[in-house]
Amino acid sequence: MNDKITFYKVQGHNGWRVQKQLHGIRFVKDFYGSEDKRQREAAAWWEDIKIRYCNNWDGTKTWDFFKTKWEEWAKSSSKAKEPMAERTIYEYKWAFSQAQRLIAPLRYLADITIENLRRARGTLAEEAATRGNDNYGPNKFVTCMRSSLAWAMEQGYMRDILINNFHTLPTADIKVKTQSVKEIELLLKYGSTKERIVVLLGFDCGCRPEEMANMLVEKLDLENLFGDISDNAEDARRGIHYWHPKCHKVRQIRLTERLKKEILLLNPKGPYLITNQYGEPYSQEGFSHFYRKFVKRVNEEIRQKEKNPIKITGTCKTLRKDYSTSRQGQGATIEETGKSMGHAGKEVTLEHYTNTATPQMRQQERERLKKLDKFIVPLKY
C-alpha cells in the first residue's frame, strides 16, 4: 500500500487535492494552507482512512451485490418470523430502485452518505407534493434504507454512517375520504361474488383489509348473522397460518342478509373465506393488489356502460371509513361505532374514520338542534 501523499492543484480556487485508493475505492479531499500544514493534515486523513476501513471494512461491495445479499437475508428473516419480516421485500425493492435513481454516483456502497440520502428523500417529497400525496412514500424510503444500511454496516459491507440522523418527514393531517352511495352501488354492480363479499365486509361490517384476508369460514355464524374476529391457530395440515387481529383485539361483527346471500353463493371450499386463484390465502400486499385491480376494472366498466360515469378512487380501507360514517349518519353514537370497529377510544373513530360533513350527519345535527328549542327562554326587552 502506497502511503505517499501527492497534491494536485485544483482549478477555480486556492486549494490542493489529494486522491488515494483503498480496496479499489477512491478517496478525495481538498486541503488548504501552507505546504507543511497540508502535509500534516493529509497524512492524518489518510491514516484515519486506513484505520477505519483497511481491516474491518469491505468497501469493494457494489450496490447490486448489496441488493442480492439483502434479499436473501430478508427471505430467511421472513421465514424465521423476525421483526424485520413485517416489512415486505417489495417495499425494499422499491426503496432500492429509488436509491439507484436518485443517488449518484452509486457504484459502491462506499458512495452512500447521509447527505445524498437526505437529498433523495427531499426529491421524493417534492414529487409526492406535486401529485398531491403525503409523505408516506418518502418515509417508507427512509425506513427501508435505514434498516438495510444498518444490516450492511453490521456485515462490514460499508463504512459506518450515523443513520440516526436520517429522519422521516412529518406527515400531513389525515383527511377522511369516504365514498358516496353511488360508488358503493357501482362496486357491487360490476364486482364478482368474491369482490362483492369484500365490499360488504368493509361497508356493512367495518372489517380491516387484513381481517378480510384472514377470515375463516368456520368463524362465521350465518344462521345468526355473526362473525368472530379472533386469533387463528396454526394448522399446517388445513393450510391455516398463525394470525392475530390488531393488538390481539377480539371482537364480533354483525353480518347482513345481503352478505350472507353472497357468501352462500360463493360457497368457499377452503378454510379461508377469501382466497386467490390458487385457493391460497392472500398476503397483505397481495390483497391490496387484488383490490386495486378490482377498482381499476370497475372504472373501465363505468366509462363504457354508465351514462354519467364517475371515477372510484377509494381503497379497501376506505370501506371501513364508509362504515363508520354511515353508522353515525344513521344515529349510532361514536362510542358504539368505535367499539364495533375495535377502536380503543372514540378519538380514533372521530379523527380518522368519520366524515362529519356528509348530508346525513348534517341533517342529524339539525334534528338534535331542533330538540333544544323547547329549552330556549325568550328574552323580554
Coordinates of C-alpha atoms in Angstrom, one line a residue:
M1 CA 0.0 0.0 0.0
N2 CA 1.5 3.3 -1.1
D3 CA 1.4 5.9 1.7
K4 CA 2.9 8.7 -0.4
I5 CA 0.8 11.9 -0.3
T6 CA 0.7 13.8 -3.7
F7 CA -1.0 17.2 -4.0
Y8 CA -2.7 18.3 -7.2
K9 CA -3.7 21.9 -7.9
V10 CA -7.4 22.5 -8.0
Q11 CA -8.6 24.9 -10.7
G12 CA -11.1 27.6 -9.6
H13 CA -9.9 28.0 -6.0
N14 CA -6.7 28.1 -4.0
G15 CA -7.0 24.5 -2.6
W16 CA -4.9 21.4 -3.2
R17 CA -6.4 18.0 -3.8
V18 CA -5.3 14.6 -2.6
Q19 CA -6.5 11.3 -4.3
K20 CA -5.9 7.9 -2.7
Q21 CA -7.3 4.4 -3.3
L22 CA -8.1 1.6 -0.9
H23 CA -9.8 -1.7 -1.9
G24 CA -10.5 -0.1 -5.3
I25 CA -12.4 2.8 -3.7
R26 CA -11.2 6.3 -4.5
F27 CA -11.0 8.8 -1.6
V28 CA -10.7 12.5 -2.5
K29 CA -10.2 15.5 -0.2
D30 CA -9.1 19.1 -0.6
F31 CA -6.6 20.8 1.7
Y32 CA -5.6 24.5 2.2
G33 CA -2.8 26.5 3.8
S34 CA 0.9 26.1 3.7
E35 CA 2.7 23.0 2.5
D36 CA 3.6 21.8 5.9
K37 CA 0.1 22.3 7.2
R38 CA -1.4 20.4 4.2
Q39 CA 1.1 17.6 4.6
R40 CA 0.3 17.1 8.3
E41 CA -3.5 17.2 7.7
A42 CA -3.4 14.9 4.6
A43 CA -1.2 12.4 6.4
A44 CA -3.6 12.3 9.4
W45 CA -6.6 12.0 7.0
W46 CA -5.0 9.0 5.2
E47 CA -4.1 7.3 8.4
D48 CA -7.7 7.7 9.6
I49 CA -9.0 6.1 6.5
K50 CA -6.6 3.1 6.8
I51 CA -7.6 2.6 10.4
R52 CA -11.3 2.8 9.8
Y53 CA -11.5 0.8 6.5
C54 CA -8.4 -1.3 5.9
N55 CA -9.1 -4.3 8.2
N56 CA -12.8 -4.3 9.1
W57 CA -14.5 -2.9 6.0
D58 CA -15.0 -4.4 2.6
G59 CA -15.5 -1.2 0.6
T60 CA -15.4 -3.1 -2.8
K61 CA -19.0 -4.3 -2.5
T62 CA -21.3 -2.9 -5.2
W63 CA -24.9 -1.8 -5.0
D64 CA -26.0 -4.9 -7.0
F65 CA -24.2 -7.1 -4.5
F66 CA -26.0 -5.3 -1.7
K67 CA -29.4 -5.9 -3.2
T68 CA -28.8 -9.5 -3.8
K69 CA -27.5 -10.3 -0.4
W70 CA -30.1 -8.3 1.4
E71 CA -33.0 -10.1 -0.4
E72 CA -31.6 -13.5 0.6
W73 CA -31.4 -12.3 4.2
A74 CA -34.9 -10.8 4.1
K75 CA -36.4 -14.0 2.8
S76 CA -34.7 -16.1 5.6
S77 CA -35.8 -13.5 8.1
S78 CA -39.4 -13.7 6.9
K79 CA -39.4 -17.5 7.4
A80 CA -38.0 -17.1 10.9
K81 CA -40.8 -14.5 11.7
E82 CA -38.3 -11.9 13.0
P83 CA -39.4 -8.3 13.4
M84 CA -37.9 -7.3 10.0
A85 CA -40.4 -9.7 8.3
E86 CA -43.2 -7.2 9.0
R87 CA -41.9 -5.1 6.0
T88 CA -42.3 -6.8 2.7
I89 CA -39.4 -7.4 0.2
Y90 CA -41.5 -5.5 -2.3
E91 CA -41.1 -2.3 -0.3
Y92 CA -37.4 -2.7 0.0
K93 CA -37.0 -3.3 -3.8
W94 CA -38.9 -0.1 -4.3
A95 CA -36.5 1.7 -1.9
F96 CA -33.5 0.3 -3.7
S97 CA -34.9 1.4 -7.1
Q98 CA -35.4 4.9 -5.8
A99 CA -31.9 5.0 -4.4
Q100 CA -30.4 3.9 -7.7
R101 CA -32.5 6.6 -9.5
L102 CA -31.7 9.4 -7.1
I103 CA -28.3 8.8 -5.6
A104 CA -25.2 9.3 -7.8
P105 CA -22.6 8.1 -8.0
L106 CA -23.8 4.8 -6.7
R107 CA -21.4 2.1 -7.9
Y108 CA -20.1 1.2 -4.5
L109 CA -21.7 1.2 -1.1
A110 CA -18.8 3.5 0.0
D111 CA -20.5 6.2 -2.1
I112 CA -23.6 6.3 0.2
T113 CA -23.7 9.2 2.7
I114 CA -26.3 10.8 4.9
E115 CA -26.2 13.9 2.7
N116 CA -27.2 12.1 -0.6
L117 CA -29.8 10.1 1.2
R118 CA -31.4 13.3 2.5
R119 CA -31.3 14.8 -1.0
A120 CA -33.0 11.7 -2.3
R121 CA -35.7 11.9 0.4
G122 CA -36.2 15.6 -0.4
T123 CA -36.7 14.7 -4.1
L124 CA -39.2 12.1 -3.3
A125 CA -41.1 14.5 -1.0
E126 CA -41.2 17.1 -3.8
E127 CA -42.5 14.6 -6.3
A128 CA -45.2 13.5 -3.8
A129 CA -46.2 17.1 -3.2
T130 CA -46.7 17.7 -7.0
R131 CA -49.0 14.7 -7.1
G132 CA -50.9 15.9 -4.0
N133 CA -49.7 12.9 -1.9
D134 CA -48.5 12.9 1.7
N135 CA -45.1 11.8 2.9
Y136 CA -45.9 8.1 3.0
G137 CA -43.6 7.3 0.1
P138 CA -40.6 9.3 1.2
N139 CA -40.9 7.9 4.8
K140 CA -41.1 4.4 3.5
F141 CA -37.9 5.1 1.7
V142 CA -36.3 6.3 4.9
T143 CA -37.5 3.3 6.9
C144 CA -36.3 0.7 4.4
M145 CA -32.9 2.4 3.8
R146 CA -32.2 2.8 7.5
S147 CA -32.8 -0.9 8.2
S148 CA -31.0 -2.2 5.2
L149 CA -28.0 0.1 5.7
A150 CA -27.7 -0.9 9.3
W151 CA -27.6 -4.5 8.3
A152 CA -24.9 -3.7 5.7
M153 CA -22.8 -2.0 8.3
E154 CA -23.1 -4.9 10.7
Q155 CA -21.9 -7.2 7.9
G156 CA -18.9 -4.9 7.2
Y157 CA -20.1 -4.2 3.6
M158 CA -19.9 -0.4 4.1
R159 CA -18.5 2.1 6.4
D160 CA -20.3 3.4 9.5
I161 CA -22.6 6.4 9.0
L162 CA -24.8 8.0 11.6
I163 CA -28.1 6.7 10.2
N164 CA -29.8 8.1 13.4
N165 CA -29.5 11.5 11.7
F166 CA -31.6 10.2 8.7
H167 CA -35.2 11.0 9.9
T168 CA -38.6 10.7 8.4
L169 CA -40.7 13.7 7.4
P170 CA -43.8 15.0 9.2
T171 CA -47.0 13.8 7.7
A172 CA -49.9 15.9 6.9
D173 CA -53.2 15.7 8.8
I174 CA -55.2 12.7 7.9
K175 CA -58.2 13.6 5.8
V176 CA -61.1 11.2 6.0
K177 CA -62.0 10.1 2.5
T178 CA -65.4 8.5 2.2
Q179 CA -67.4 7.2 -0.8
S180 CA -70.9 8.0 -1.9
V181 CA -73.7 5.5 -2.0
K182 CA -73.4 5.7 -5.8
E183 CA -69.8 4.5 -5.7
I184 CA -70.7 1.6 -3.4
E185 CA -73.6 0.6 -5.7
L186 CA -71.3 0.6 -8.7
L187 CA -68.7 -1.6 -6.9
L188 CA -71.4 -4.1 -6.1
K189 CA -72.9 -3.9 -9.6
Y190 CA -69.7 -4.7 -11.5
G191 CA -67.9 -6.9 -9.0
S192 CA -67.8 -10.7 -8.9
T193 CA -69.2 -12.6 -6.0
K194 CA -65.8 -12.6 -4.2
E195 CA -65.4 -8.9 -4.8
R196 CA -68.9 -8.1 -3.6
I197 CA -68.1 -10.0 -0.4
V198 CA -65.1 -7.8 0.2
V199 CA -67.0 -4.7 -0.4
L200 CA -69.8 -5.8 2.0
L201 CA -67.3 -6.9 4.7
G202 CA -65.9 -3.4 4.7
F203 CA -69.1 -1.3 4.2
D204 CA -71.6 -3.4 6.1
C205 CA -69.3 -4.9 8.8
G206 CA -66.4 -2.4 9.2
C207 CA -63.6 -5.0 8.7
R208 CA -60.0 -4.1 8.2
P209 CA -58.4 -5.4 5.0
E210 CA -56.1 -7.8 6.9
E211 CA -59.2 -9.1 8.8
M212 CA -60.9 -9.8 5.4
A213 CA -57.8 -11.6 4.1
N214 CA -57.5 -13.8 7.2
M215 CA -61.2 -14.6 7.9
L216 CA -62.0 -18.3 8.3
V217 CA -65.3 -19.8 7.2
E218 CA -65.7 -21.7 10.5
K219 CA -65.8 -18.3 12.4
L220 CA -68.9 -17.2 10.5
D221 CA -72.3 -17.9 12.1
L222 CA -74.5 -17.4 9.0
E223 CA -77.6 -18.7 10.8
N224 CA -77.5 -16.0 13.5
L225 CA -75.6 -13.5 11.3
F226 CA -72.5 -13.1 13.4
G227 CA -68.7 -13.3 12.7
D228 CA -65.7 -13.6 15.0
I229 CA -62.5 -11.6 14.6
S230 CA -60.1 -13.6 16.7
D231 CA -56.7 -15.4 16.6
N232 CA -56.1 -18.1 14.0
A233 CA -54.3 -21.1 15.4
E234 CA -51.5 -22.5 13.2
D235 CA -52.7 -25.7 11.4
A236 CA -50.4 -26.7 8.5
R237 CA -52.5 -29.7 7.5
R238 CA -55.5 -27.5 6.9
G239 CA -53.5 -24.6 5.4
I240 CA -54.2 -22.2 8.2
H241 CA -51.4 -19.8 9.1
Y242 CA -51.0 -18.1 12.5
W243 CA -52.5 -14.7 12.5
H244 CA -53.9 -12.4 15.2
P245 CA -56.0 -9.2 14.9
K246 CA -54.6 -5.8 15.6
C247 CA -53.2 -5.8 19.2
H248 CA -55.0 -9.1 19.8
K249 CA -58.3 -7.3 20.0
V250 CA -61.0 -9.9 19.7
R251 CA -64.5 -8.7 18.7
Q252 CA -67.7 -9.8 16.9
I253 CA -69.1 -8.3 13.7
R254 CA -72.7 -8.3 12.6
L255 CA -73.4 -9.8 9.2
T256 CA -76.1 -8.6 6.9
E257 CA -78.6 -10.6 4.9
R258 CA -77.1 -9.5 1.6
L259 CA -73.6 -10.5 2.8
K260 CA -75.0 -13.9 3.8
K261 CA -76.5 -14.3 0.4
E262 CA -73.2 -13.6 -1.3
I263 CA -71.3 -16.0 0.9
L264 CA -73.7 -18.8 0.2
L265 CA -73.4 -18.1 -3.5
L266 CA -69.6 -18.2 -3.3
N267 CA -69.7 -21.5 -1.3
P268 CA -66.0 -21.3 -0.2
K269 CA -64.3 -24.7 -0.1
G270 CA -61.1 -24.0 1.9
P271 CA -60.7 -22.8 5.5
Y272 CA -60.3 -19.1 4.3
L273 CA -63.3 -17.1 3.1
I274 CA -61.4 -15.1 0.6
T275 CA -58.6 -16.8 -1.4
N276 CA -56.6 -16.1 -4.6
Q277 CA -56.9 -18.0 -7.9
Y278 CA -54.9 -20.9 -6.5
G279 CA -57.1 -21.3 -3.4
E280 CA -54.5 -19.9 -1.1
P281 CA -54.9 -17.0 1.4
Y282 CA -53.8 -13.6 0.4
S283 CA -50.8 -11.8 1.8
Q284 CA -51.4 -8.2 2.9
E285 CA -49.7 -6.8 -0.2
G286 CA -51.4 -9.4 -2.4
F287 CA -54.8 -8.5 -1.0
S288 CA -54.2 -4.7 -1.7
H289 CA -53.1 -5.5 -5.2
F290 CA -56.2 -7.6 -5.8
Y291 CA -58.5 -4.8 -4.6
R292 CA -56.6 -2.2 -6.7
K293 CA -57.1 -4.3 -9.8
F294 CA -60.8 -4.7 -8.9
V295 CA -61.3 -0.9 -8.7
K296 CA -59.4 -0.3 -11.9
R297 CA -61.6 -2.8 -13.8
V298 CA -64.8 -1.3 -12.3
N299 CA -63.7 2.2 -13.5
E300 CA -63.3 0.8 -17.0
E301 CA -66.8 -0.7 -16.9
I302 CA -68.2 2.6 -15.7
R303 CA -66.6 4.5 -18.5
Q304 CA -68.0 2.1 -21.1
K305 CA -71.5 1.4 -19.8
E306 CA -72.7 4.2 -17.5
K307 CA -74.4 7.3 -18.9
N308 CA -72.9 9.6 -16.2
P309 CA -69.5 8.0 -15.5
I310 CA -67.7 8.7 -12.2
K311 CA -64.3 7.6 -11.1
I312 CA -63.9 5.5 -8.0
T313 CA -60.7 6.3 -6.1
G314 CA -61.1 4.7 -2.7
T315 CA -59.0 1.9 -1.3
C316 CA -60.2 -1.2 0.6
K317 CA -59.6 0.7 3.9
T318 CA -62.0 3.4 2.6
L319 CA -64.8 0.9 3.0
R320 CA -64.1 0.9 6.8
K321 CA -64.4 4.7 6.8
D322 CA -67.7 4.4 4.9
Y323 CA -68.9 2.0 7.6
S324 CA -68.1 4.4 10.4
T325 CA -69.6 7.5 8.7
S326 CA -72.8 5.7 7.5
R327 CA -73.5 4.3 11.0
Q328 CA -73.2 7.6 12.7
G329 CA -75.2 9.2 10.0
Q330 CA -78.0 6.7 10.8
G331 CA -77.9 7.7 14.5
A332 CA -75.3 5.5 16.2
T333 CA -73.0 7.2 18.7
I334 CA -69.3 7.5 18.2
E335 CA -68.7 5.1 21.2
E336 CA -70.9 2.4 19.7
T337 CA -69.4 2.7 16.3
G338 CA -65.8 2.7 17.6
K339 CA -66.4 -0.3 19.7
S340 CA -67.8 -2.3 16.8
M341 CA -64.7 -1.4 14.8
G342 CA -62.3 -2.4 17.6
H343 CA -61.1 1.1 18.5
A344 CA -59.6 1.8 21.9
G345 CA -61.4 5.2 22.2
K346 CA -63.8 7.4 20.4
E347 CA -60.9 9.9 19.5
V348 CA -59.6 7.4 16.9
T349 CA -63.0 6.9 15.3
L350 CA -63.8 10.7 15.2
E351 CA -60.4 11.8 13.9
H352 CA -59.6 9.1 11.3
Y353 CA -62.8 7.3 10.4
T354 CA -65.7 9.8 10.3
N355 CA -66.5 12.4 7.7
T356 CA -68.7 14.8 9.6
A357 CA -69.5 16.9 6.5
T358 CA -71.9 14.4 4.9
P359 CA -75.5 15.5 4.3
Q360 CA -76.9 12.7 6.5
M361 CA -74.8 13.8 9.5
R362 CA -75.6 17.5 9.0
Q363 CA -79.3 16.6 8.9
Q364 CA -78.9 14.6 12.0
E365 CA -77.3 17.5 13.7
R366 CA -80.2 19.8 12.7
E367 CA -82.7 17.4 14.3
R368 CA -80.7 17.5 17.5
L369 CA -80.6 21.3 17.5
K370 CA -84.4 21.4 16.9
K371 CA -84.9 19.4 20.1
L372 CA -83.2 22.2 22.0
D373 CA -85.8 24.8 21.0
K374 CA -88.1 24.0 23.9
F375 CA -85.3 24.8 26.4
I376 CA -84.7 28.3 25.0
V377 CA -86.2 31.0 27.2
P378 CA -87.3 34.1 25.2
L379 CA -85.8 37.4 26.3
K380 CA -88.0 40.3 27.3
Y381 CA -87.0 43.8 26.2

